[in-house]
Short mmCIF file of C-alpha atoms and ligand atoms in Angstrom, two decimals:
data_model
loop_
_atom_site.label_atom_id
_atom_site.label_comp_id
_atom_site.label_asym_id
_atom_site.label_seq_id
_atom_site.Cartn_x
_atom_site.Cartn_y
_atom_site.Cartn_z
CA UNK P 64 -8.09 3.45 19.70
CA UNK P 65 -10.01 2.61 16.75
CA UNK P 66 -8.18 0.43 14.13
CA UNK P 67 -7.05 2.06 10.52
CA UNK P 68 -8.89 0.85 7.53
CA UNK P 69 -7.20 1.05 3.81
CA UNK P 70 -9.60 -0.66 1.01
CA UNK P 71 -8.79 -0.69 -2.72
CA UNK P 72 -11.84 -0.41 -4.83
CA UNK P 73 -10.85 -1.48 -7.75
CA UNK P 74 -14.21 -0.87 -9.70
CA UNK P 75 -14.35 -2.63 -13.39
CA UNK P 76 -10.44 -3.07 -13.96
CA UNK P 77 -8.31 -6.28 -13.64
CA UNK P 78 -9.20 -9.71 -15.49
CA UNK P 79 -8.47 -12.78 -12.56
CA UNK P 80 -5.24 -12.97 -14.87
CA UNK P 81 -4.15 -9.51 -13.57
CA UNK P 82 -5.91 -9.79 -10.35
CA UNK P 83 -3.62 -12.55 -9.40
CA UNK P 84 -0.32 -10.74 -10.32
CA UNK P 85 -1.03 -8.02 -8.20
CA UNK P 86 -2.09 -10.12 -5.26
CA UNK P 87 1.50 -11.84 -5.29
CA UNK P 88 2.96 -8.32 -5.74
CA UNK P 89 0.79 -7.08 -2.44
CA UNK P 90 1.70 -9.70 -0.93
CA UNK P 91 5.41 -9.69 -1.19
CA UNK P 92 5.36 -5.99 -0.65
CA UNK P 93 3.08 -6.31 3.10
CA UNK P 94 3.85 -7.26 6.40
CA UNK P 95 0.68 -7.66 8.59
CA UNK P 96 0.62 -5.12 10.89
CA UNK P 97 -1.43 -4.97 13.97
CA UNK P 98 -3.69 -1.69 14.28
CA UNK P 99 -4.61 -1.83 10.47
CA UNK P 100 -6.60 -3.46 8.14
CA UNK P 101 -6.15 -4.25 4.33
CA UNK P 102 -8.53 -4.59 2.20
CA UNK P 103 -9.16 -5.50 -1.62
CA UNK P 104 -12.66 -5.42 -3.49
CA UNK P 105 -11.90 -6.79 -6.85
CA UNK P 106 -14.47 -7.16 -9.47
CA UNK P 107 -16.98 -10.31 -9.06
CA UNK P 108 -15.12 -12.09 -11.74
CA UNK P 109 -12.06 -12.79 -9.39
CA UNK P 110 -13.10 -13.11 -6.01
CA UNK P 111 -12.68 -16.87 -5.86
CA UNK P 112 -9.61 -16.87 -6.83
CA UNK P 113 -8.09 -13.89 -4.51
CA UNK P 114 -9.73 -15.35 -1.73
CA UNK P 115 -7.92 -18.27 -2.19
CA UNK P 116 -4.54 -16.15 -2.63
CA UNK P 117 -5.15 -14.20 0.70
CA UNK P 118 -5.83 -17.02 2.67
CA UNK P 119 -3.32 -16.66 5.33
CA UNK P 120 -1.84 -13.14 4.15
CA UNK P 121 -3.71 -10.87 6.59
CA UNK P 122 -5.07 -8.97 3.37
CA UNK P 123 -8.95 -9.05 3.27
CA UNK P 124 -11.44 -9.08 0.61
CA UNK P 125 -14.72 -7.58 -0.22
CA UNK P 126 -17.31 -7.40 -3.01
CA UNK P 127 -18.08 -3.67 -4.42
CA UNK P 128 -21.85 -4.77 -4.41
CA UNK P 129 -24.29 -7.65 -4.11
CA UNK P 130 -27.88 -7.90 -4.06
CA UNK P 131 -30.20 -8.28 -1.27
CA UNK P 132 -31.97 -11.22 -2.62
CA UNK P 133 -30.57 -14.45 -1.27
CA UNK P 134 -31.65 -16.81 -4.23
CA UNK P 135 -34.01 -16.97 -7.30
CA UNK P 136 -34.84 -15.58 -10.78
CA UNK P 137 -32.76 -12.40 -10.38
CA UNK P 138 -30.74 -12.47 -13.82
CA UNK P 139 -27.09 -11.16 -13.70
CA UNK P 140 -27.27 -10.33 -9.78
CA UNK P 141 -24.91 -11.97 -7.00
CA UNK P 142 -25.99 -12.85 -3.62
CA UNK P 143 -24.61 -12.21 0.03
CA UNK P 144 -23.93 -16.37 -0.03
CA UNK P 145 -22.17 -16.16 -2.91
CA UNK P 146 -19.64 -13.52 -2.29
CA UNK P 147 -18.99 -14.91 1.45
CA UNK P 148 -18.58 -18.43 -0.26
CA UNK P 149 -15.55 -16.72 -2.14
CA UNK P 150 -13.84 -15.45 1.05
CA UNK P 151 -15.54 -11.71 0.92
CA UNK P 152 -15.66 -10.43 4.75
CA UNK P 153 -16.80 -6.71 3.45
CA UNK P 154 -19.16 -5.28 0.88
CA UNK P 155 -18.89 -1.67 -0.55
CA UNK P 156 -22.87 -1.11 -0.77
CA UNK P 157 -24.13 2.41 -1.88
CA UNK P 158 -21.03 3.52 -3.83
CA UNK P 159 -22.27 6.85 -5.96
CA UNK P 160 -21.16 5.45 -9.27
CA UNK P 161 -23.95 2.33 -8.35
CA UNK P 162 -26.35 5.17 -7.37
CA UNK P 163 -25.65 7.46 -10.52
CA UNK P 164 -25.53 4.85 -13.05
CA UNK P 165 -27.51 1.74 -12.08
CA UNK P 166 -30.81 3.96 -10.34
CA UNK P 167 -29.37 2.72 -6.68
CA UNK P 168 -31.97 4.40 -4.28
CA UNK P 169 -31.60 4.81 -0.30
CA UNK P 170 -34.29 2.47 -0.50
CA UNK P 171 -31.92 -0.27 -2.22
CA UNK P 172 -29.21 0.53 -0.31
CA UNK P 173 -31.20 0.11 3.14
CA UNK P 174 -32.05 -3.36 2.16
CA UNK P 175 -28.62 -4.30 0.81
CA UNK P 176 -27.32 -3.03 4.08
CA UNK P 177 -29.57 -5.47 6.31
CA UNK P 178 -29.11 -8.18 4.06
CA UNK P 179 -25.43 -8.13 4.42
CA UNK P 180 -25.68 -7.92 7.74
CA UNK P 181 -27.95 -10.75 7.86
CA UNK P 182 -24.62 -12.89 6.46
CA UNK P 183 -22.39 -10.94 8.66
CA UNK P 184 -20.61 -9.37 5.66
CA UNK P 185 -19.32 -6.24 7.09
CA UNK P 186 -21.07 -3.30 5.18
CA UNK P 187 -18.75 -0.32 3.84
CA UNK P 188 -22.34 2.37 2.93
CA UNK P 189 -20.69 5.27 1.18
CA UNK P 190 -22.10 8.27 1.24
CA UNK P 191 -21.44 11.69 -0.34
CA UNK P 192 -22.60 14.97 -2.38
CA UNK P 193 -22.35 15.91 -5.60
CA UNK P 194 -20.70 19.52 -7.00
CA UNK P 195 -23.64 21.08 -7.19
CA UNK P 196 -24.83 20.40 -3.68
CA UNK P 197 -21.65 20.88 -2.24
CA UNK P 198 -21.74 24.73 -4.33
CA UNK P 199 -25.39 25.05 -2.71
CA UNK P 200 -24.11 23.99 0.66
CA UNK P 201 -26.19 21.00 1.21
CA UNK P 202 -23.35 18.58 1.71
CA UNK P 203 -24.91 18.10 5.15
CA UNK P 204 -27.82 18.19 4.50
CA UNK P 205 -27.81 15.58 1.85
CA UNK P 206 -25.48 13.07 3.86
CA UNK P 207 -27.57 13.33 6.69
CA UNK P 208 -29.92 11.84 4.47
CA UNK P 209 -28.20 9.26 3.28
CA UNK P 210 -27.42 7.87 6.79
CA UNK P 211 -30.70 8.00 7.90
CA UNK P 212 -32.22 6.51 5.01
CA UNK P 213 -29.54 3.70 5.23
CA UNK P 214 -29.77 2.89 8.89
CA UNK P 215 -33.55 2.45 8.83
CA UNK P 216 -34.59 -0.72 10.88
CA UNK P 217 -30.91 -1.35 11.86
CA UNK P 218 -31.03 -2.85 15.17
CA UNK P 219 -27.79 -1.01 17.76
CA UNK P 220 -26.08 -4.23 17.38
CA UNK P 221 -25.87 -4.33 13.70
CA UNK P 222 -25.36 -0.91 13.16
CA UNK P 223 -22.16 -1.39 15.04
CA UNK P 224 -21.03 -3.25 12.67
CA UNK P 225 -21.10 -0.53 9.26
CA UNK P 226 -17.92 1.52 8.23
CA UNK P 227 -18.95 4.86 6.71
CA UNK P 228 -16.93 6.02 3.60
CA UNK P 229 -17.30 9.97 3.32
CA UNK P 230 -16.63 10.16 -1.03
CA UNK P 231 -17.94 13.41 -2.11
CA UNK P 232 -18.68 13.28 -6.02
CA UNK P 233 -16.92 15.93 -6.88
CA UNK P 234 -13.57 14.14 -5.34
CA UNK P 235 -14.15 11.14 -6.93
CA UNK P 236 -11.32 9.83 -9.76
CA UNK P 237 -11.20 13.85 -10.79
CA UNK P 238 -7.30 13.89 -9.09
CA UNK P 239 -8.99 16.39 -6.83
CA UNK P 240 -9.29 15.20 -3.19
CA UNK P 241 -11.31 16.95 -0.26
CA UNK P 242 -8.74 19.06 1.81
CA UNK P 243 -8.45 17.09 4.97
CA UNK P 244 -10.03 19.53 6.74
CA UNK P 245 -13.06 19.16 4.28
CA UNK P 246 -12.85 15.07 4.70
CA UNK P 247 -12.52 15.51 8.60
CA UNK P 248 -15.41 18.00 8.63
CA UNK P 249 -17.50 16.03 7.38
CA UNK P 250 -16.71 12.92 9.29
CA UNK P 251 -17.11 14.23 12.46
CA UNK P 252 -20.54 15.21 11.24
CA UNK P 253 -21.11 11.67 10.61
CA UNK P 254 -20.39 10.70 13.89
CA UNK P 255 -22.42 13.61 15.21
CA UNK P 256 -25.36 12.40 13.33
CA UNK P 257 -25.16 8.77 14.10
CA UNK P 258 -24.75 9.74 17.67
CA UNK P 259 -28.00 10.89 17.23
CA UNK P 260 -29.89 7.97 15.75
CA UNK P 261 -27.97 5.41 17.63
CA UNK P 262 -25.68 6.83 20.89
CA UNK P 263 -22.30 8.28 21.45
CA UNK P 264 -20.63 4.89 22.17
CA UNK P 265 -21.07 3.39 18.57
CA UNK P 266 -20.45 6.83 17.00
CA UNK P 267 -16.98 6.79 18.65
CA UNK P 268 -16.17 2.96 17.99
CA UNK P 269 -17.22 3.53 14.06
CA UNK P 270 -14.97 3.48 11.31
CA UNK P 271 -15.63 6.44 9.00
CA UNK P 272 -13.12 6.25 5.47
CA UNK P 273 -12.83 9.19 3.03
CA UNK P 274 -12.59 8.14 -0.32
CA UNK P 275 -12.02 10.73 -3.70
CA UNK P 276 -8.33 11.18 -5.53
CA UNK P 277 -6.41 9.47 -2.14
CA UNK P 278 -3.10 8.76 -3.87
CA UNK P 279 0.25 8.33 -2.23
CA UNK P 280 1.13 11.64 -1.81
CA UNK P 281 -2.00 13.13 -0.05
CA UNK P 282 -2.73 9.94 2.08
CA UNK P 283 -0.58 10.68 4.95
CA UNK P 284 -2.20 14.41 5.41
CA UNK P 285 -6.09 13.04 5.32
CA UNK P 286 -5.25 10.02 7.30
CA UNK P 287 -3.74 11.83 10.09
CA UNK P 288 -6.91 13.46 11.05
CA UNK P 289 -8.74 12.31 14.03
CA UNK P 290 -12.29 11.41 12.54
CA UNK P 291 -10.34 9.32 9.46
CA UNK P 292 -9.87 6.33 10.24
CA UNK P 293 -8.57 4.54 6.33
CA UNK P 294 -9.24 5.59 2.87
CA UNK P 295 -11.37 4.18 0.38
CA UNK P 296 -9.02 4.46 -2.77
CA UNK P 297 -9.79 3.73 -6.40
CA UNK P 298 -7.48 4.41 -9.07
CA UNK P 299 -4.14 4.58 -6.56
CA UNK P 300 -5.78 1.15 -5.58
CA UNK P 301 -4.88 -0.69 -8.88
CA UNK P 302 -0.73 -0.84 -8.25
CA UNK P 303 0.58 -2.54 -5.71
CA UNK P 304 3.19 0.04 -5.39
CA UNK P 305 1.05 2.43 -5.43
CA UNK P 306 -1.33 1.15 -3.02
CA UNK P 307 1.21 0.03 -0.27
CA UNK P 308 2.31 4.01 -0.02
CA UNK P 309 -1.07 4.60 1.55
CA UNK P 310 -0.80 1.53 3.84
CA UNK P 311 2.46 3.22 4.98
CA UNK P 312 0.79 6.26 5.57
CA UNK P 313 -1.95 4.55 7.71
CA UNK P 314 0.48 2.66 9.65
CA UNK P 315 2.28 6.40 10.96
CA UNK P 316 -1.40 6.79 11.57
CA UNK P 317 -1.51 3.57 13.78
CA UNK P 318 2.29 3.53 14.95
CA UNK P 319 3.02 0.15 13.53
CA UNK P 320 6.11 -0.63 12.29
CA UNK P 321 6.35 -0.41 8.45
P1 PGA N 953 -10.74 7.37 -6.68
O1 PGA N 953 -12.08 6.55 -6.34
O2 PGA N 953 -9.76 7.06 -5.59
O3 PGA N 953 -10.30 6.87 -8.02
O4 PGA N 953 -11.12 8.82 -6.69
C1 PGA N 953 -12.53 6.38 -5.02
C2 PGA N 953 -13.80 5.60 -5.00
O5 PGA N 953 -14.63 5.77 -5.90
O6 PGA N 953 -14.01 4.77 -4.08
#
């Protein structure tokens, strides 16, 4: 049985002031459980310290982006050191809002990918359409290319280690999430097509997220589908309250006591 993976993406909200408050919040609120994971990706600005506060609390953390330079004259960027130096086991690399706002290419992404596996930071790539592909019916089409594109020169054993995060465009902080059957779709897709570049083992053993609008109330229906194995949640991400709903709803996935 694959484990259940629930990561809050908390994009450019929370000073380390706030960051901290919810942490103790979380953190009274959670009980580790066994089959699933929990996972925070605050902004740069207060990784230090929240690694520091989930030291010991079974709650993970991971960057929303670094880039794939290790050192040097690279103004304003973050390297893979840096972020694992501050506690961050996962990186969110390829998130559309990076893509549609900062020029992020398959190209980019492909080398972010490699270099975080290079630190063994485990890579969440997101991939997804936009509305007008998804009216045009090239959803598949287009994610298809994203994985390929990503995966290039990704040795078996590396690839192994990459969660896919299924976020169509369209679903993303609109309040209008895939229908589960549209999320699961599409993830068993993804495993179809990294069966094909890779083999049927890893595409089984992968973790594949959906992320767009999961809130408390819709988390239980897309999380109990087979291919789904967590969510990838933004703006139900930001309170603690909030947030621990959807752990529930992955631990009925999971059968771990709440
Ligand atoms: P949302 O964002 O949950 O606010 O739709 C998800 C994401 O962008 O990862």
């Amino acid at each position: 049985m694959r484990t259940t993976l629930i990561a809050g993406n908390w994009k450019m909200n929370k000073n380390v002031d706030e960051s901290l408050q919810f942490a103790k919040d979380l953190i009274n609120m959670y009980n580790t459980k066994k089959n699933i994971e929990v996972l925070i990706c605050p902004p740069y600005t207060a990784l230090y310290s929240l690694g520091k506060k989930f030291k010991g609390s079974g709650i993970k953390l991971g960057a929303q982006n670094m880039f794939y330079e290790e050192s040097g004259a690279y103004t304003g960027e973050i390297s893979p050191d840096m972020i694992k130096n501050c506690g961050a086991e996962y990186v969110i690399i390829g998130h559309s809002e990076r893509r549609k706002y900062f020029g992020e290419t398959d190209e980019i992404i492909n080398k972010k990918l490699i270099s975080a596996l290079k630190y063994n930071i485990l890579p969440i790539l997101c991939v997804g359409e936009n509305l007008s592909q998804r009216e045009k019916g090239q959803e598949k089409n287009i994610v298809r290319k994203q994985l390929i594109e990503g995966y290039k020169n990704i040795s078996y054993a590396d690839a192994s280690k990459i969660t896919v995060a299924y976020e169509p465009v369209w679903a993303i902080g609109t309040g209008k999430n895939a229908s589960s059957d549209q999320a699961c779709e599409m993830a068993s897709f993804i495993r179809t097509t990294i069966s094909e570049i890779y083999d049927y083992e890893i595409s089984e053993k992968m973790l594949i997220l959906y992320g767009g609008s999961v809130k408390g109330e819709n988390a239980a229906e897309l999380l109990g589908k087979k291919d789904i194995d967590g969510a990838l949640v933004g703006g139900a991400s930001l309170k603690a309250d909030e947030f621990i709903k959807i752990i529930n709803s992955g631990s009925k996935k999971t059968g771990d006591q709440l």
